């Protein structure tokens, strides 16, 4: 095992020098029971916030961002894994409280890892990453609450982004009629290629609306929050289900109780970070059957580790479509 590795390292403080590509020694890795030789990671919205300092994502410094990783076990003190096992990780506070995946090596707890499904190559697994896994958790929640394709239209916000792209693709493959919402109408063709039957302008949802609106949605996957989530709840059908997994539009929810007490609407919170291991494994198993892998080249682009810092502000400014896969060895 080589003693040095490359990593994106964030130090405390503002400015362009906050993050840098550095060489680290294995002795600097945090304490945990499994060491992974990372092959791919990702650049997520949360990672970009941490790198740019636009939000206090990193809780200690120095910090290696990267909430996703896939690779091969090099050393293990846990009976759960042995050297050579292919594994992946999503969430669990890596890139926030514990060094993450935007590095050639990571040391993590065995409980945070899941076996890499044989259906996916390492690169495909990261093209899916937290975004696809979160989208699958949303779909599973809709199903768990009885929302079937026959129930009616499902609305997906942020449809040109990571979670939204996968939610559209998965729901369409399962036979649902999907409406994609985006602030980038120039991406309408991309969203329809993923399976949406209609693409709607984000502006229709982002302003304050009436507390109870004409019933339209049987279900929803929302990554935006704020007025958008409030308007979706207000227009959800009787006993419809809304899954909420993001806050791109804000942490507030200026809503009324009317949809919940007059129409029996269910609002389901989706947390991908601390989701129990059994449910993670179930979600990845579903992804292996319910995601059309031919869609991945449309959803994901690849960059090298040296390009991460420059790409982060572009992602936050809405200039990146879908997913960003990071080859940590280039």
mmCIF file of N, CA and C in Angstrom, residues 165-214:
data_model
loop_
_atom_site.group_PDB
_atom_site.id
_atom_site.type_symbol
_atom_site.label_atom_id
_atom_site.label_comp_id
_atom_site.label_asym_id
_atom_site.label_seq_id
_atom_site.Cartn_x
_atom_site.Cartn_y
_atom_site.Cartn_z
ATOM 1 N N UNK A 165 -33.141 14.029 -11.767
ATOM 2 C CA UNK A 165 -32.912 13.233 -12.977
ATOM 3 C C UNK A 165 -33.205 11.765 -12.723
ATOM 4 N N UNK A 166 -32.690 11.243 -11.610
ATOM 5 C CA UNK A 166 -32.912 9.830 -11.302
ATOM 6 C C UNK A 166 -34.357 9.551 -10.944
ATOM 7 N N UNK A 167 -34.998 10.458 -10.216
ATOM 8 C CA UNK A 167 -36.398 10.253 -9.870
ATOM 9 C C UNK A 167 -37.260 10.163 -11.124
ATOM 10 N N UNK A 168 -37.019 11.052 -12.085
ATOM 11 C CA UNK A 168 -37.767 11.009 -13.345
ATOM 12 C C UNK A 168 -37.531 9.681 -14.053
ATOM 13 N N UNK A 169 -36.268 9.279 -14.170
ATOM 14 C CA UNK A 169 -35.926 8.058 -14.897
ATOM 15 C C UNK A 169 -36.514 6.815 -14.240
ATOM 16 N N UNK A 170 -36.419 6.721 -12.917
ATOM 17 C CA UNK A 170 -36.922 5.544 -12.214
ATOM 18 C C UNK A 170 -38.447 5.477 -12.283
ATOM 19 N N UNK A 171 -39.105 6.597 -11.979
ATOM 20 C CA UNK A 171 -40.563 6.613 -11.995
ATOM 21 C C UNK A 171 -41.115 6.287 -13.376
ATOM 22 N N UNK A 172 -40.504 6.844 -14.405
ATOM 23 C CA UNK A 172 -40.968 6.574 -15.771
ATOM 24 C C UNK A 172 -40.799 5.100 -16.115
ATOM 25 N N UNK A 173 -39.684 4.502 -15.733
ATOM 26 C CA UNK A 173 -39.444 3.081 -16.003
ATOM 27 C C UNK A 173 -40.473 2.201 -15.293
ATOM 28 N N UNK A 174 -40.934 2.655 -14.120
ATOM 29 C CA UNK A 174 -41.921 1.896 -13.357
ATOM 30 C C UNK A 174 -43.347 2.127 -13.835
ATOM 31 N N UNK A 175 -43.521 2.990 -14.843
ATOM 32 C CA UNK A 175 -44.843 3.186 -15.430
ATOM 33 C C UNK A 175 -45.606 4.388 -14.941
ATOM 34 N N UNK A 176 -44.985 5.248 -14.150
ATOM 35 C CA UNK A 176 -45.658 6.457 -13.678
ATOM 36 C C UNK A 176 -45.627 7.537 -14.750
ATOM 37 N N UNK A 177 -46.648 8.379 -14.746
ATOM 38 C CA UNK A 177 -46.645 9.590 -15.571
ATOM 39 C C UNK A 177 -45.964 10.680 -14.755
ATOM 40 N N UNK A 178 -44.907 11.268 -15.309
ATOM 41 C CA UNK A 178 -44.059 12.181 -14.544
ATOM 42 C C UNK A 178 -44.056 13.577 -15.149
ATOM 43 N N UNK A 179 -44.228 14.574 -14.288
ATOM 44 C CA UNK A 179 -44.058 15.974 -14.665
ATOM 45 C C UNK A 179 -42.757 16.473 -14.049
ATOM 46 N N UNK A 180 -41.843 16.951 -14.873
ATOM 47 C CA UNK A 180 -40.575 17.462 -14.385
ATOM 48 C C UNK A 180 -40.605 18.971 -14.269
ATOM 49 N N UNK A 181 -40.146 19.488 -13.140
ATOM 50 C CA UNK A 181 -40.101 20.934 -12.894
ATOM 51 C C UNK A 181 -38.650 21.383 -12.893
ATOM 52 N N UNK A 182 -38.358 22.464 -13.619
ATOM 53 C CA UNK A 182 -36.990 22.954 -13.681
ATOM 54 C C UNK A 182 -36.958 24.457 -13.897
ATOM 55 N N UNK A 183 -35.886 25.068 -13.437
ATOM 56 C CA UNK A 183 -35.649 26.472 -13.739
ATOM 57 C C UNK A 183 -34.828 26.638 -14.998
ATOM 58 N N UNK A 184 -34.450 25.511 -15.610
ATOM 59 C CA UNK A 184 -33.632 25.532 -16.830
ATOM 60 C C UNK A 184 -34.433 24.901 -17.966
ATOM 61 N N UNK A 185 -35.306 25.673 -18.552
ATOM 62 C CA UNK A 185 -36.172 25.138 -19.598
ATOM 63 C C UNK A 185 -35.406 24.724 -20.844
ATOM 64 N N UNK A 186 -34.149 25.183 -20.975
ATOM 65 C CA UNK A 186 -33.330 24.720 -22.087
ATOM 66 C C UNK A 186 -32.947 23.247 -21.922
ATOM 67 N N UNK A 187 -33.213 22.687 -20.731
ATOM 68 C CA UNK A 187 -32.952 21.276 -20.481
ATOM 69 C C UNK A 187 -34.213 20.425 -20.641
ATOM 70 N N UNK A 188 -35.264 20.989 -21.220
ATOM 71 C CA UNK A 188 -36.530 20.262 -21.354
ATOM 72 C C UNK A 188 -36.370 18.973 -22.153
ATOM 73 N N UNK A 189 -35.584 19.008 -23.222
ATOM 74 C CA UNK A 189 -35.391 17.804 -24.029
ATOM 75 C C UNK A 189 -34.698 16.711 -23.211
ATOM 76 N N UNK A 190 -33.709 17.108 -22.434
ATOM 77 C CA UNK A 190 -33.007 16.152 -21.571
ATOM 78 C C UNK A 190 -33.983 15.501 -20.596
ATOM 79 N N UNK A 191 -34.850 16.283 -19.984
ATOM 80 C CA UNK A 191 -35.796 15.767 -18.990
ATOM 81 C C UNK A 191 -36.809 14.834 -19.641
ATOM 82 N N UNK A 192 -37.267 15.166 -20.831
ATOM 83 C CA UNK A 192 -38.203 14.275 -21.526
ATOM 84 C C UNK A 192 -37.505 12.995 -21.982
ATOM 85 N N UNK A 193 -36.232 13.078 -22.321
ATOM 86 C CA UNK A 193 -35.480 11.869 -22.678
ATOM 87 C C UNK A 193 -35.382 10.912 -21.492
ATOM 88 N N UNK A 194 -35.363 11.464 -20.293
ATOM 89 C CA UNK A 194 -35.322 10.620 -19.100
ATOM 90 C C UNK A 194 -36.662 9.958 -18.830
ATOM 91 N N UNK A 195 -37.739 10.494 -19.415
ATOM 92 C CA UNK A 195 -39.046 9.862 -19.266
ATOM 93 C C UNK A 195 -40.182 10.761 -18.844
ATOM 94 N N UNK A 196 -39.933 12.051 -18.629
ATOM 95 C CA UNK A 196 -41.014 12.958 -18.238
ATOM 96 C C UNK A 196 -41.983 13.168 -19.396
ATOM 97 N N UNK A 197 -43.270 13.217 -19.087
ATOM 98 C CA UNK A 197 -44.282 13.453 -20.119
ATOM 99 C C UNK A 197 -44.522 14.934 -20.337
ATOM 100 N N UNK A 198 -44.125 15.747 -19.348
ATOM 101 C CA UNK A 198 -44.279 17.199 -19.468
ATOM 102 C C UNK A 198 -43.197 17.863 -18.626
ATOM 103 N N UNK A 199 -42.752 19.036 -19.067
ATOM 104 C CA UNK A 199 -41.757 19.816 -18.324
ATOM 105 C C UNK A 199 -42.370 21.169 -17.988
ATOM 106 N N UNK A 200 -42.312 21.537 -16.711
ATOM 107 C CA UNK A 200 -42.930 22.772 -16.228
ATOM 108 C C UNK A 200 -41.872 23.735 -15.708
ATOM 109 N N UNK A 201 -42.177 25.003 -15.818
ATOM 110 C CA UNK A 201 -41.272 26.066 -15.377
ATOM 111 C C UNK A 201 -41.313 26.209 -13.858
ATOM 112 N N UNK A 202 -40.161 26.237 -13.246
ATOM 113 C CA UNK A 202 -40.059 26.412 -11.795
ATOM 114 C C UNK A 202 -40.810 27.652 -11.325
ATOM 115 N N UNK A 203 -40.894 28.670 -12.164
ATOM 116 C CA UNK A 203 -41.555 29.917 -11.772
ATOM 117 C C UNK A 203 -43.023 29.699 -11.412
ATOM 118 N N UNK A 204 -43.635 28.645 -11.924
ATOM 119 C CA UNK A 204 -45.031 28.347 -11.601
ATOM 120 C C UNK A 204 -45.204 27.896 -10.157
ATOM 121 N N UNK A 205 -44.104 27.543 -9.498
ATOM 122 C CA UNK A 205 -44.174 26.975 -8.159
ATOM 123 C C UNK A 205 -43.465 27.804 -7.106
ATOM 124 N N UNK A 206 -42.613 28.723 -7.513
ATOM 125 C CA UNK A 206 -41.704 29.370 -6.563
ATOM 126 C C UNK A 206 -42.280 30.572 -5.820
ATOM 127 N N UNK A 207 -43.413 31.100 -6.279
ATOM 128 C CA UNK A 207 -44.034 32.240 -5.593
ATOM 129 C C UNK A 207 -45.053 31.742 -4.573
ATOM 130 N N UNK A 208 -45.327 32.533 -3.538
ATOM 131 C CA UNK A 208 -46.355 32.124 -2.573
ATOM 132 C C UNK A 208 -47.682 31.866 -3.271
ATOM 133 N N UNK A 209 -48.363 30.786 -2.866
ATOM 134 C CA UNK A 209 -49.631 30.415 -3.490
ATOM 135 C C UNK A 209 -50.731 30.216 -2.472
ATOM 136 N N UNK A 210 -51.914 29.871 -2.967
ATOM 137 C CA UNK A 210 -53.044 29.633 -2.076
ATOM 138 C C UNK A 210 -52.800 28.377 -1.235
ATOM 139 N N UNK A 211 -53.334 28.351 -0.012
ATOM 140 C CA UNK A 211 -53.079 27.208 0.874
ATOM 141 C C UNK A 211 -53.679 25.898 0.383
ATOM 142 N N UNK A 212 -54.720 26.004 -0.429
ATOM 143 C CA UNK A 212 -55.345 24.816 -1.006
ATOM 144 C C UNK A 212 -55.643 25.112 -2.469
ATOM 145 N N UNK A 213 -55.099 24.293 -3.366
ATOM 146 C CA UNK A 213 -55.205 24.532 -4.805
ATOM 147 C C UNK A 213 -55.874 23.358 -5.498
ATOM 148 N N UNK A 214 -56.138 23.510 -6.764
ATOM 149 C CA UNK A 214 -56.780 22.443 -7.538
ATOM 150 C C UNK A 214 -55.959 21.170 -7.449
#
